[in-house]
Coordinates of C-alpha atoms and ligand atoms in Angstrom, one line a residue:
M211 CA -104.6 -41.1 -7.2
K212 CA -105.0 -38.3 -9.8
T213 CA -101.7 -36.9 -11.1
F214 CA -101.4 -33.5 -12.8
N215 CA -98.4 -32.1 -14.7
I216 CA -97.5 -28.5 -14.2
A217 CA -95.0 -26.4 -16.2
A218 CA -93.7 -23.9 -13.7
L219 CA -92.2 -20.9 -15.6
A220 CA -91.1 -18.4 -12.9
G221 CA -89.5 -15.9 -15.3
D222 CA -87.8 -12.7 -14.2
G223 CA -87.7 -10.2 -11.3
I224 CA -90.0 -11.3 -8.4
G225 CA -91.2 -14.3 -10.5
P226 CA -88.9 -16.9 -8.9
E227 CA -89.6 -15.6 -5.3
V228 CA -93.3 -15.7 -5.6
M229 CA -93.3 -19.0 -7.5
R230 CA -91.4 -20.6 -4.6
E231 CA -94.2 -19.7 -2.2
A232 CA -96.9 -20.9 -4.6
A233 CA -95.0 -24.3 -4.9
K234 CA -94.8 -24.4 -1.1
V235 CA -98.6 -24.0 -0.8
L236 CA -99.3 -26.5 -3.6
R237 CA -97.2 -29.1 -1.8
V238 CA -99.3 -28.8 1.3
A239 CA -102.6 -28.9 -0.7
E240 CA -101.3 -32.0 -2.5
K241 CA -100.7 -33.9 0.8
K242 CA -104.0 -32.7 2.3
F243 CA -106.3 -33.3 -0.7
G244 CA -104.8 -36.5 -2.1
F245 CA -103.6 -35.7 -5.6
T246 CA -100.1 -35.7 -7.1
L247 CA -98.5 -32.7 -8.7
N248 CA -95.5 -33.1 -11.0
I249 CA -94.1 -29.6 -11.0
T250 CA -91.3 -29.1 -13.6
E251 CA -89.5 -25.8 -13.7
A252 CA -88.3 -24.2 -17.0
P253 CA -86.8 -20.8 -17.9
V254 CA -88.8 -18.1 -19.7
G255 CA -88.3 -14.4 -20.3
W256 CA -84.8 -13.0 -19.7
A257 CA -84.1 -16.2 -17.8
G258 CA -84.9 -18.0 -21.1
I259 CA -82.6 -15.7 -23.1
D260 CA -79.8 -16.3 -20.6
A261 CA -80.3 -20.0 -20.6
A262 CA -81.0 -20.8 -24.2
G263 CA -80.9 -17.5 -26.2
K264 CA -84.7 -17.2 -26.6
A265 CA -87.4 -15.7 -24.4
L266 CA -89.4 -18.9 -24.9
P267 CA -86.8 -21.7 -25.4
D268 CA -87.9 -24.7 -27.5
A269 CA -87.5 -27.0 -24.5
T270 CA -89.8 -24.8 -22.4
L271 CA -92.5 -24.8 -25.0
A272 CA -92.1 -28.6 -25.4
L273 CA -92.6 -28.9 -21.6
C274 CA -95.7 -26.7 -21.7
K275 CA -97.1 -28.9 -24.5
K276 CA -96.9 -32.1 -22.5
S277 CA -98.2 -30.4 -19.3
D278 CA -101.8 -30.1 -18.1
A279 CA -101.3 -26.4 -17.2
I280 CA -98.8 -23.6 -17.0
L281 CA -98.1 -21.8 -13.8
F282 CA -96.4 -18.6 -14.9
G283 CA -94.6 -15.9 -12.9
S284 CA -93.8 -12.7 -14.9
V285 CA -91.4 -11.7 -17.6
G286 CA -89.6 -8.6 -18.7
L287 CA -86.9 -6.3 -17.3
P288 CA -87.2 -2.9 -18.9
D289 CA -83.6 -2.0 -18.3
R290 CA -82.1 -5.0 -19.9
D291 CA -80.3 -4.9 -23.3
P292 CA -82.1 -2.2 -25.3
T293 CA -80.6 -3.5 -28.6
I294 CA -82.8 -6.6 -28.5
P295 CA -85.8 -5.8 -30.8
K296 CA -89.4 -5.7 -29.4
E297 CA -90.4 -8.9 -31.2
E298 CA -87.7 -10.8 -29.4
R299 CA -88.2 -9.3 -26.0
P300 CA -89.9 -11.4 -23.3
E301 CA -93.3 -9.7 -23.2
R302 CA -94.0 -10.4 -26.9
A303 CA -91.8 -13.4 -27.6
A304 CA -92.9 -15.4 -24.6
L305 CA -96.3 -14.5 -23.3
L306 CA -98.1 -13.6 -26.6
R307 CA -96.5 -16.6 -28.2
I308 CA -97.8 -19.0 -25.5
R309 CA -101.3 -17.4 -25.7
K310 CA -101.4 -18.0 -29.4
E311 CA -99.9 -21.4 -29.3
F312 CA -102.5 -22.7 -26.9
G313 CA -105.5 -20.8 -28.2
L314 CA -106.1 -19.1 -24.8
F315 CA -109.2 -17.1 -25.5
A316 CA -110.7 -16.6 -22.1
N317 CA -109.0 -14.4 -19.5
L318 CA -110.4 -14.5 -16.0
R319 CA -109.4 -11.9 -13.5
P320 CA -111.0 -12.1 -10.1
V321 CA -110.8 -8.9 -8.0
K322 CA -111.6 -9.6 -4.3
L323 CA -111.1 -6.9 -1.7
P324 CA -111.2 -8.5 1.7
K325 CA -112.8 -6.3 4.4
A326 CA -109.6 -6.3 6.4
L327 CA -107.9 -4.5 3.5
A328 CA -110.5 -1.8 3.0
H329 CA -107.7 0.8 3.6
A330 CA -105.8 -0.4 0.5
C331 CA -108.8 0.4 -1.8
P332 CA -108.9 3.9 -3.3
L333 CA -112.7 4.1 -2.9
A334 CA -114.4 5.5 0.2
K335 CA -115.4 2.7 2.7
E336 CA -119.1 3.3 2.1
R337 CA -118.7 2.4 -1.6
Q338 CA -117.1 -0.9 -0.7
G339 CA -120.2 -2.5 1.0
D340 CA -119.4 -5.9 2.4
G341 CA -116.3 -6.2 0.3
I342 CA -115.7 -6.1 -3.5
D343 CA -115.9 -9.4 -5.4
I344 CA -115.9 -9.1 -9.2
L345 CA -114.8 -11.6 -11.9
V346 CA -113.9 -9.9 -15.1
V347 CA -114.1 -12.4 -18.1
R348 CA -112.3 -10.9 -21.0
E349 CA -112.2 -12.3 -24.6
L350 CA -108.5 -12.5 -25.4
T351 CA -107.9 -13.5 -29.0
G352 CA -110.4 -11.4 -31.1
G353 CA -111.6 -7.8 -31.5
M354 CA -109.7 -4.7 -32.2
Y355 CA -106.2 -6.0 -31.2
F356 CA -106.2 -8.7 -33.9
G357 CA -108.8 -7.6 -36.6
Q358 CA -107.6 -7.0 -40.2
P359 CA -107.0 -4.6 -41.8
K360 CA -104.6 -3.1 -39.4
K361 CA -102.2 -0.6 -40.9
T362 CA -100.9 2.9 -41.1
E363 CA -100.9 4.6 -44.6
D364 CA -99.2 7.7 -45.8
I365 CA -101.9 10.0 -47.1
G366 CA -99.6 12.8 -48.2
G367 CA -98.7 16.2 -46.9
G368 CA -97.0 14.7 -43.9
N369 CA -100.3 13.1 -42.8
F370 CA -101.1 9.4 -42.1
R371 CA -104.2 7.3 -41.6
A372 CA -104.1 4.6 -39.0
T373 CA -106.7 1.7 -39.2
D374 CA -107.6 -0.9 -36.6
T375 CA -110.5 -3.1 -37.2
M376 CA -112.9 -4.5 -34.6
V377 CA -114.1 -8.0 -35.7
Y378 CA -116.1 -10.6 -33.9
T379 CA -117.9 -13.7 -35.2
T380 CA -120.9 -15.4 -33.6
P381 CA -118.8 -18.5 -32.5
E382 CA -116.2 -16.3 -30.8
I383 CA -118.8 -14.5 -28.8
E384 CA -120.7 -17.7 -28.0
R385 CA -117.7 -19.5 -26.5
I386 CA -116.6 -16.6 -24.2
A387 CA -120.3 -16.0 -23.2
H388 CA -120.5 -19.7 -22.1
V389 CA -117.4 -19.2 -20.0
A390 CA -118.9 -16.2 -18.2
F391 CA -122.3 -17.8 -17.5
K392 CA -120.6 -21.0 -16.2
E393 CA -118.4 -19.0 -13.9
A394 CA -121.5 -17.1 -12.6
Q395 CA -123.2 -20.4 -11.9
K396 CA -120.3 -21.7 -9.8
I397 CA -119.7 -20.4 -6.3
R398 CA -120.7 -16.9 -7.3
R399 CA -123.8 -14.7 -7.1
K400 CA -125.3 -15.8 -10.5
K401 CA -125.2 -12.5 -12.3
V402 CA -123.6 -11.6 -15.6
T403 CA -123.2 -8.0 -16.7
S404 CA -122.3 -8.0 -20.4
I405 CA -120.4 -4.9 -21.5
D406 CA -120.8 -3.5 -25.0
K407 CA -121.3 -0.4 -27.0
A408 CA -124.4 -1.5 -28.9
N409 CA -125.5 2.1 -29.3
V410 CA -122.7 2.9 -31.8
L411 CA -120.8 -0.3 -32.8
E412 CA -122.0 -3.1 -35.1
N413 CA -119.9 -5.3 -33.0
G414 CA -121.8 -4.2 -29.9
I415 CA -125.2 -5.1 -31.6
L416 CA -124.0 -8.6 -32.5
W417 CA -122.3 -9.0 -29.1
R418 CA -125.6 -8.2 -27.3
E419 CA -127.7 -10.5 -29.5
V420 CA -125.4 -13.5 -29.1
V421 CA -124.9 -13.1 -25.4
T422 CA -128.7 -12.8 -24.9
R423 CA -129.2 -16.0 -26.8
V424 CA -126.5 -17.9 -25.0
G425 CA -127.9 -16.6 -21.7
K426 CA -131.2 -18.5 -22.3
N427 CA -129.2 -21.7 -21.6
Y428 CA -128.6 -20.4 -18.0
P429 CA -132.0 -19.6 -16.6
D430 CA -130.6 -19.4 -13.0
V431 CA -128.2 -16.6 -14.0
T432 CA -129.4 -13.0 -14.3
L433 CA -128.1 -11.2 -17.4
E434 CA -127.9 -7.5 -17.7
H435 CA -126.3 -5.4 -20.4
M436 CA -124.3 -2.2 -19.8
F437 CA -122.6 0.3 -22.1
V438 CA -118.9 0.3 -21.6
D439 CA -118.7 4.0 -20.7
N440 CA -121.3 3.6 -18.0
A441 CA -119.6 0.4 -16.8
A442 CA -116.3 2.4 -16.3
M443 CA -118.3 4.9 -14.2
Q444 CA -120.3 2.3 -12.2
L445 CA -117.1 0.4 -11.2
V446 CA -116.0 3.4 -9.1
L447 CA -119.5 4.5 -8.0
R448 CA -121.0 1.2 -7.0
P449 CA -118.6 -1.7 -7.6
T450 CA -120.6 -4.1 -5.4
Q451 CA -123.4 -4.3 -8.1
F452 CA -121.0 -6.5 -10.2
D453 CA -120.6 -10.2 -10.0
V454 CA -119.3 -11.4 -13.4
M455 CA -118.4 -8.8 -16.0
L456 CA -118.3 -10.2 -19.6
C457 CA -116.2 -8.1 -22.0
E458 CA -114.7 -8.2 -25.4
N459 CA -110.9 -7.9 -25.7
M460 CA -110.3 -4.1 -25.6
F461 CA -113.1 -3.2 -23.2
G462 CA -111.9 -6.0 -20.9
D463 CA -108.3 -4.9 -21.1
I464 CA -109.3 -1.4 -19.8
L465 CA -112.0 -2.4 -17.3
S466 CA -110.0 -5.3 -15.8
D467 CA -107.2 -2.8 -14.9
E468 CA -109.8 -0.4 -13.5
A469 CA -111.3 -3.2 -11.4
A470 CA -107.8 -4.3 -10.4
A471 CA -107.2 -0.9 -8.8
L472 CA -110.1 -1.7 -6.4
G473 CA -108.4 -4.8 -5.2
G474 CA -105.9 -2.9 -3.2
S475 CA -102.6 -4.1 -4.7
L476 CA -101.3 -5.8 -7.8
G477 CA -99.7 -8.2 -5.5
M478 CA -103.2 -9.6 -4.6
L479 CA -104.5 -10.3 -8.1
P480 CA -104.4 -13.6 -9.8
S481 CA -105.5 -14.4 -13.4
A482 CA -106.2 -17.4 -15.6
S483 CA -106.1 -17.6 -19.4
L484 CA -108.1 -20.6 -20.6
G485 CA -108.3 -22.5 -23.8
A486 CA -111.1 -24.7 -25.0
T487 CA -112.6 -27.3 -22.7
I488 CA -112.5 -30.8 -24.1
G489 CA -114.5 -33.8 -22.9
D490 CA -117.7 -34.2 -21.0
P491 CA -118.2 -33.5 -17.3
S492 CA -121.0 -36.1 -17.1
M493 CA -118.3 -38.8 -18.0
D494 CA -116.0 -37.4 -15.4
F495 CA -113.6 -36.3 -18.1
E496 CA -113.3 -32.6 -18.8
K497 CA -110.0 -30.8 -19.4
T498 CA -109.2 -27.2 -19.8
F499 CA -105.7 -26.1 -20.6
G500 CA -104.8 -22.9 -18.9
L501 CA -102.0 -20.4 -18.1
Y502 CA -102.2 -19.0 -14.6
E503 CA -100.3 -15.9 -13.6
P504 CA -100.4 -12.9 -11.3
A505 CA -101.9 -9.7 -12.9
G506 CA -98.7 -7.7 -12.0
G507 CA -95.3 -7.7 -13.6
T508 CA -91.8 -8.5 -12.5
A509 CA -91.6 -5.6 -10.1
P510 CA -87.9 -4.9 -10.6
D511 CA -88.0 -2.2 -7.9
I512 CA -88.5 -4.8 -5.2
A513 CA -87.1 -8.0 -6.8
G514 CA -84.7 -10.2 -4.8
K515 CA -85.4 -8.5 -1.5
N516 CA -88.1 -10.8 0.0
L517 CA -90.6 -7.9 -0.3
A518 CA -93.0 -9.1 -3.0
N519 CA -96.5 -10.1 -2.1
P520 CA -96.8 -13.8 -3.1
I521 CA -100.6 -13.9 -2.8
A522 CA -101.3 -13.2 -6.5
Q523 CA -99.1 -16.1 -7.5
I524 CA -100.6 -18.4 -4.8
L525 CA -104.2 -17.5 -5.8
S526 CA -103.2 -18.2 -9.5
A527 CA -102.1 -21.6 -8.4
A528 CA -105.5 -22.1 -6.7
M529 CA -107.2 -21.0 -10.0
M530 CA -105.2 -23.7 -11.7
L531 CA -106.4 -26.4 -9.3
Q532 CA -110.0 -25.3 -9.9
H533 CA -110.1 -24.7 -13.6
S534 CA -107.5 -27.1 -15.1
F535 CA -107.6 -29.9 -12.5
G536 CA -111.2 -29.8 -11.2
Q537 CA -109.9 -29.6 -7.6
T538 CA -112.4 -27.0 -6.4
V539 CA -112.2 -28.1 -2.7
A540 CA -108.4 -27.6 -2.6
A541 CA -108.7 -24.3 -4.5
I542 CA -111.2 -23.0 -1.9
A543 CA -109.0 -24.2 0.9
I544 CA -106.2 -22.1 -0.5
E545 CA -108.4 -19.0 -0.9
N546 CA -109.6 -19.4 2.7
A547 CA -106.0 -19.8 3.9
V548 CA -105.1 -16.5 2.2
A549 CA -108.0 -14.8 3.9
K550 CA -106.9 -16.3 7.3
A551 CA -103.3 -15.2 6.9
I552 CA -104.6 -11.6 6.2
E553 CA -107.1 -11.8 9.1
A554 CA -104.2 -12.9 11.3
G555 CA -102.5 -9.6 10.6
N556 CA -99.8 -10.6 8.1
R557 CA -99.0 -7.8 5.6
T558 CA -96.4 -7.5 2.9
G559 CA -95.2 -4.0 2.3
D560 CA -97.7 -3.3 -0.5
I561 CA -100.7 -3.9 1.8
F562 CA -99.2 -2.7 5.1
N563 CA -100.8 0.3 6.8
P564 CA -99.0 1.6 9.9
N565 CA -102.3 2.9 11.3
E566 CA -103.9 -0.6 11.4
S567 CA -103.6 -2.3 14.8
N568 CA -102.7 -5.9 15.3
T569 CA -100.9 -6.3 12.0
R570 CA -97.2 -6.8 11.2
K571 CA -95.0 -6.3 8.1
V572 CA -93.8 -9.7 6.8
G573 CA -91.7 -10.8 3.9
T574 CA -92.5 -12.9 0.9
R575 CA -91.4 -16.1 2.6
E576 CA -93.2 -15.4 5.9
M577 CA -96.5 -14.7 4.0
G578 CA -96.0 -17.9 2.1
D579 CA -95.4 -19.8 5.3
A580 CA -98.5 -18.3 7.0
I581 CA -100.7 -19.3 4.0
A582 CA -99.2 -22.8 3.8
S583 CA -99.8 -23.5 7.4
A584 CA -103.4 -22.2 7.2
V585 CA -104.3 -24.6 4.3
Ligands
LIG100 P1 -95.2 -4.2 -12.3 O1 -96.5 -4.8 -12.1 O2 -94.0 -5.1 -12.3 O3 -94.9 -3.2 -11.0 C1 -95.8 -2.1 -10.8 C2 -95.8 -1.7 -9.3 O4 -96.5 -2.7 -8.6 C3 -94.4 -1.7 -8.7 O5 -94.2 -0.7 -7.8 C4 -94.2 -3.0 -8.1 O6 -93.3 -3.1 -7.0 C5 -95.7 -3.3 -7.6 N1 -95.9 -4.8 -7.6 C6 -96.2 -5.6 -8.6 N2 -96.3 -6.9 -8.2 C7 -96.2 -6.8 -6.8 C8 -96.2 -7.8 -5.8 N3 -96.4 -9.1 -6.1 N4 -95.9 -7.4 -4.5 C9 -95.7 -6.1 -4.2 N5 -95.7 -5.2 -5.2 C10 -95.9 -5.5 -6.4 O7 -95.2 -3.3 -13.6 P2 -94.1 -2.5 -14.3 O8 -93.1 -1.9 -13.3 O9 -94.8 -1.6 -15.2 O10 -93.3 -3.6 -15.2 C11 -92.1 -4.2 -14.9 C12 -91.8 -5.3 -15.9 O11 -92.8 -6.3 -15.9 C13 -91.9 -4.7 -17.3 O12 -90.8 -5.3 -18.1 C14 -93.2 -5.2 -17.9 O13 -93.2 -5.3 -19.3 C15 -93.3 -6.5 -17.2 N6 -94.7 -7.0 -17.1 C16 -94.9 -8.3 -17.3 C17 -96.2 -8.9 -17.1 C18 -96.3 -10.3 -17.3 O14 -95.4 -11.1 -17.3 N7 -97.5 -10.8 -17.4 C19 -97.2 -8.1 -16.7 C20 -97.0 -6.7 -16.5 C21 -95.7 -6.2 -16.7

């Protein structure tokens, strides 16, 4: 029987509550689909600072290194100890450190709006078609956020000049493009929309050239190119035209949040940050290390009250089964169970609408129970 090791880092705020529900669902999937999950919990974020004086304690990092994947909750509590400098606060000291440590270059953010939750989407119903289903693939370690030089200079007379540099190399674009095309080939609609600004940016020209070349390896996938400004507009005008959106780091940061707004609630949106894939699928050995986490944060306003929506965390666990463990059937079963729990009328506060008939407001635990029993 296959065994997978998971580092479960629940973090702060609603993290522990939603992580508990994800573990509940994983335990059911484990029994049903015949694999073994070793789930080991460790503190991170303020929980890490409280337990070991650091947002990412050494023991937590060591656990991650010997695990096959990290299932992450959320970190950060804005009201805690303002004397702790930014670099040591959880958002930077834990999350950015893990991304760097494990070379997590590909960020996958699926946005799926089930028809039953059409009311939670800010767009008019006629713009939602048969439901929105977009996967944003964002490059996570290059581009403007990391390019050098990056500085602010005093240019005299009380004025300053700030410089950020957008840099991409061919290999960086190739590897993220492969991720996007492979995702489009999976259980999706086989279309990649590559986002760039090739009309004004050198980076955009290189991006377009490289993506076009990589696309030739995937003849069953339709490739189209779109300027980022138009993409921002098309997302709200006709979101159903998109299947996989392939973006460099900054464009992906912005567009994935715009797309997230279409999904109804932050509590519904999972994400995966993947490193390089090693091994060969034809030899039945392929391994991708990943960190899986909800798109939202620690939601301090509702933490500890059994109000949080656990679906983002549960779907993140499903992404982990698919991408890091190759358990696609189990992952799809969890996605279907989420859809069933929603169709059955279960709604946490963030997706509840009093005008919807045959629905009831449930807590974090009850939503987790409904999904677990539907798996
Ligand atoms: P947030 O995502 O925590 O909350 C924004 C709003 O969305 C709140 O009203 C919250 O109640 C709601 N929400 C979020 N997740 C929900 C869920 N599962 N169910 C129901 N409602 C949900 O963003 P924020 O308030 O700006 O940030 C709070 C803290 O979280 C900050 O310290 C921030 O830095 C941190 N944060 C961490 C991560 C991460 O760990 N990856 C991501 C974003 C924010």
